[in-house]
mmCIF file of C-alpha atoms in Angstrom:
data_model
loop_
_atom_site.group_PDB
_atom_site.id
_atom_site.type_symbol
_atom_site.label_atom_id
_atom_site.label_comp_id
_atom_site.label_asym_id
_atom_site.label_seq_id
_atom_site.Cartn_x
_atom_site.Cartn_y
_atom_site.Cartn_z
ATOM 1 C CA MET A 1 -53.273 45.606 -60.132
ATOM 2 C CA HIS A 2 -52.719 49.059 -59.275
ATOM 3 C CA LYS A 3 -49.971 50.850 -56.963
ATOM 4 C CA ASN A 4 -49.939 50.294 -53.173
ATOM 5 C CA GLN A 5 -51.094 47.093 -53.579
ATOM 6 C CA ILE A 6 -50.626 44.574 -50.528
ATOM 7 C CA GLU A 7 -52.079 40.668 -50.161
ATOM 8 C CA ILE A 8 -52.685 39.653 -46.692
ATOM 9 C CA VAL A 9 -51.897 35.485 -46.948
ATOM 10 C CA THR A 10 -53.835 33.283 -44.392
ATOM 11 C CA ARG A 11 -55.322 29.587 -44.148
ATOM 12 C CA HIS A 12 -59.080 29.830 -44.744
ATOM 13 C CA THR A 13 -60.185 28.339 -41.316
ATOM 14 C CA LYS A 14 -62.738 29.450 -39.006
ATOM 15 C CA GLY A 15 -61.965 32.625 -36.436
ATOM 16 C CA GLY A 16 -58.156 32.669 -35.890
ATOM 17 C CA SER A 17 -55.693 33.821 -38.254
ATOM 18 C CA TRP A 18 -58.015 34.076 -40.788
ATOM 19 C CA LYS A 19 -60.350 36.330 -39.045
ATOM 20 C CA TRP A 20 -57.706 38.135 -38.234
ATOM 21 C CA GLY A 21 -56.752 38.862 -42.054
ATOM 22 C CA LYS A 22 -59.555 39.202 -43.494
ATOM 23 C CA ASP A 23 -60.691 42.339 -40.689
ATOM 24 C CA LEU A 24 -57.362 43.678 -41.698
ATOM 25 C CA ALA A 25 -57.948 43.437 -45.014
ATOM 26 C CA ARG A 26 -61.937 44.856 -44.577
ATOM 27 C CA LYS A 27 -59.995 47.952 -42.417
ATOM 28 C CA ILE A 28 -57.321 49.174 -44.890
ATOM 29 C CA ASN A 29 -59.997 49.024 -47.265
ATOM 30 C CA GLU A 30 -61.944 51.689 -46.032
ATOM 31 C CA ASP A 31 -59.211 53.870 -44.169
ATOM 32 C CA SER A 32 -56.280 54.173 -46.741
ATOM 33 C CA PRO A 33 -55.303 55.051 -49.801
ATOM 34 C CA PHE A 34 -53.715 51.168 -50.500
ATOM 35 C CA LYS A 35 -55.977 48.426 -51.820
ATOM 36 C CA VAL A 36 -55.608 44.872 -50.194
ATOM 37 C CA HIS A 37 -56.671 41.034 -50.652
ATOM 38 C CA LEU A 38 -57.132 38.804 -49.470
ATOM 39 C CA VAL A 39 -55.615 35.496 -49.944
ATOM 40 C CA ASP A 40 -56.628 32.406 -48.439
ATOM 41 C CA THR A 41 -57.179 29.462 -50.814
ATOM 42 C CA SER A 42 -54.664 26.752 -50.977
ATOM 43 C CA ALA A 43 -53.636 27.885 -55.057
ATOM 44 C CA GLY A 44 -53.498 31.022 -53.701
ATOM 45 C CA ILE A 45 -50.732 30.113 -50.668
ATOM 46 C CA LEU A 46 -48.887 28.023 -53.534
ATOM 47 C CA LYS A 47 -48.999 30.660 -55.656
ATOM 48 C CA ASN A 48 -47.454 33.288 -53.800
ATOM 49 C CA HIS A 49 -44.033 31.297 -52.803
ATOM 50 C CA PHE A 50 -43.637 31.887 -56.411
ATOM 51 C CA PHE A 51 -45.033 35.037 -57.880
ATOM 52 C CA THR A 52 -47.139 38.604 -56.736
ATOM 53 C CA ARG A 53 -48.355 41.324 -58.127
ATOM 54 C CA ALA A 54 -48.196 43.181 -54.368
ATOM 55 C CA ASP A 55 -45.459 46.278 -53.138
ATOM 56 C CA LEU A 56 -46.165 44.117 -50.350
ATOM 57 C CA VAL A 57 -46.667 40.571 -48.498
ATOM 58 C CA HIS A 58 -48.475 40.385 -45.824
ATOM 59 C CA SER A 59 -48.440 36.360 -44.314
ATOM 60 C CA ALA A 60 -49.622 34.513 -41.509
ATOM 61 C CA TYR A 61 -48.532 31.194 -43.434
ATOM 62 C CA PRO A 62 -44.434 30.598 -44.009
ATOM 63 C CA LEU A 63 -43.706 31.489 -47.365
ATOM 64 C CA TRP A 64 -40.966 29.641 -47.869
ATOM 65 C CA PRO A 65 -39.645 29.633 -50.182
ATOM 66 C CA LYS A 66 -40.535 32.572 -51.841
ATOM 67 C CA PHE A 67 -38.766 34.093 -55.065
ATOM 68 C CA TRP A 68 -40.041 37.709 -55.111
ATOM 69 C CA ALA A 69 -37.695 40.121 -53.569
ATOM 70 C CA LYS A 70 -40.533 42.180 -52.579
ATOM 71 C CA PRO A 71 -41.088 42.997 -48.780
ATOM 72 C CA LEU A 72 -43.056 40.235 -46.246
ATOM 73 C CA VAL A 73 -43.736 41.168 -43.115
ATOM 74 C CA LEU A 74 -44.916 37.794 -41.171
ATOM 75 C CA THR A 75 -47.385 37.661 -38.384
ATOM 76 C CA ILE A 76 -47.248 34.534 -36.265
ATOM 77 C CA HIS A 77 -50.481 34.394 -34.075
ATOM 78 C CA GLY A 78 -49.187 31.300 -31.839
ATOM 79 C CA ASN A 79 -46.325 28.565 -31.025
ATOM 80 C CA PHE A 80 -45.989 26.666 -33.583
ATOM 81 C CA ARG A 81 -43.097 24.285 -32.352
ATOM 82 C CA LYS A 82 -46.119 23.385 -29.979
ATOM 83 C CA GLU A 83 -49.239 22.639 -32.051
ATOM 84 C CA GLY A 84 -48.277 20.166 -33.780
ATOM 85 C CA TRP A 85 -49.190 22.622 -37.418
ATOM 86 C CA ARG A 86 -47.507 20.488 -40.238
ATOM 87 C CA GLN A 87 -46.357 24.056 -41.634
ATOM 88 C CA LYS A 88 -43.913 24.135 -38.674
ATOM 89 C CA PHE A 89 -40.637 22.840 -40.245
ATOM 90 C CA PHE A 90 -41.550 26.230 -42.593
ATOM 91 C CA TYR A 91 -41.178 28.266 -40.152
ATOM 92 C CA PRO A 92 -38.209 29.500 -39.474
ATOM 93 C CA LYS A 93 -36.922 29.839 -43.576
ATOM 94 C CA ALA A 94 -40.043 32.052 -43.541
ATOM 95 C CA ILE A 95 -38.280 34.732 -40.678
ATOM 96 C CA GLU A 96 -35.318 33.892 -42.016
ATOM 97 C CA ASN A 97 -36.794 35.325 -45.044
ATOM 98 C CA ALA A 98 -38.758 38.014 -43.341
ATOM 99 C CA ASN A 99 -38.268 42.305 -43.658
ATOM 100 C CA ILE A 100 -40.656 41.984 -40.280
ATOM 101 C CA VAL A 101 -41.848 39.704 -38.105
ATOM 102 C CA THR A 102 -44.755 40.500 -36.143
ATOM 103 C CA VAL A 103 -45.622 38.781 -32.464
ATOM 104 C CA PRO A 104 -49.189 39.888 -30.859
ATOM 105 C CA SER A 105 -47.206 39.390 -27.289
ATOM 106 C CA VAL A 106 -43.786 39.671 -25.783
ATOM 107 C CA PHE A 107 -44.162 36.184 -24.002
ATOM 108 C CA LEU A 108 -45.084 34.441 -27.646
ATOM 109 C CA LYS A 109 -41.924 36.402 -28.250
ATOM 110 C CA ASN A 110 -39.677 35.330 -25.456
ATOM 111 C CA GLU A 111 -40.924 31.864 -25.923
ATOM 112 C CA LEU A 112 -40.368 31.532 -29.554
ATOM 113 C CA ASN A 113 -37.008 32.940 -29.097
ATOM 114 C CA LEU A 114 -36.968 35.958 -31.724
ATOM 115 C CA GLU A 115 -34.903 39.454 -30.973
ATOM 116 C CA HIS A 116 -36.434 41.275 -33.805
ATOM 117 C CA ALA A 117 -39.829 40.868 -33.951
ATOM 118 C CA ARG A 118 -41.910 43.567 -33.112
ATOM 119 C CA VAL A 119 -44.939 43.225 -30.307
ATOM 120 C CA ILE A 120 -48.434 44.190 -31.892
ATOM 121 C CA PRO A 121 -51.565 43.307 -29.496
ATOM 122 C CA ASN A 122 -54.341 41.159 -30.818
ATOM 123 C CA ALA A 123 -56.758 44.272 -31.349
ATOM 124 C CA VAL A 124 -60.930 43.687 -29.813
ATOM 125 C CA ASP A 125 -63.656 44.735 -31.292
ATOM 126 C CA ILE A 126 -66.197 45.450 -28.866
ATOM 127 C CA ASN A 127 -68.822 46.011 -30.997
ATOM 128 C CA GLU A 128 -68.808 42.070 -31.667
ATOM 129 C CA PHE A 129 -69.736 41.272 -28.128
ATOM 130 C CA ASP A 130 -72.828 41.334 -25.514
ATOM 131 C CA GLN A 131 -72.533 44.533 -22.914
ATOM 132 C CA VAL A 132 -72.327 43.248 -19.627
ATOM 133 C CA SER A 133 -73.035 44.987 -16.501
ATOM 134 C CA LEU A 134 -70.520 44.582 -13.645
#
């Protein structure tokens, strides 16, 4: 791996955070000096708890524990407390261990009581939609 390596970690599911991670990796790889690798398999996610060669990890998955000292950006796309997903128990420690936490809306930031989270709205690629006349 070369310098300026980023790993984006997300579960492989249709849509949602996986599409976000895939699109973000593609865009960064096209337009920047950074090299991005998408980690979306169970084995890759498990490995990322223990080891990474990347200079930065950006995760939509609650990486906790993490046994490396690289910067971690944690993006939370929904209310993990209400969604009933079994990983919800790992989010509090992942939030604590993240260097930066981002959410897509002020509503979610307030709902999760994340005082220091940064709001970065989701982008919409209008090319993915048919044009509608009003």
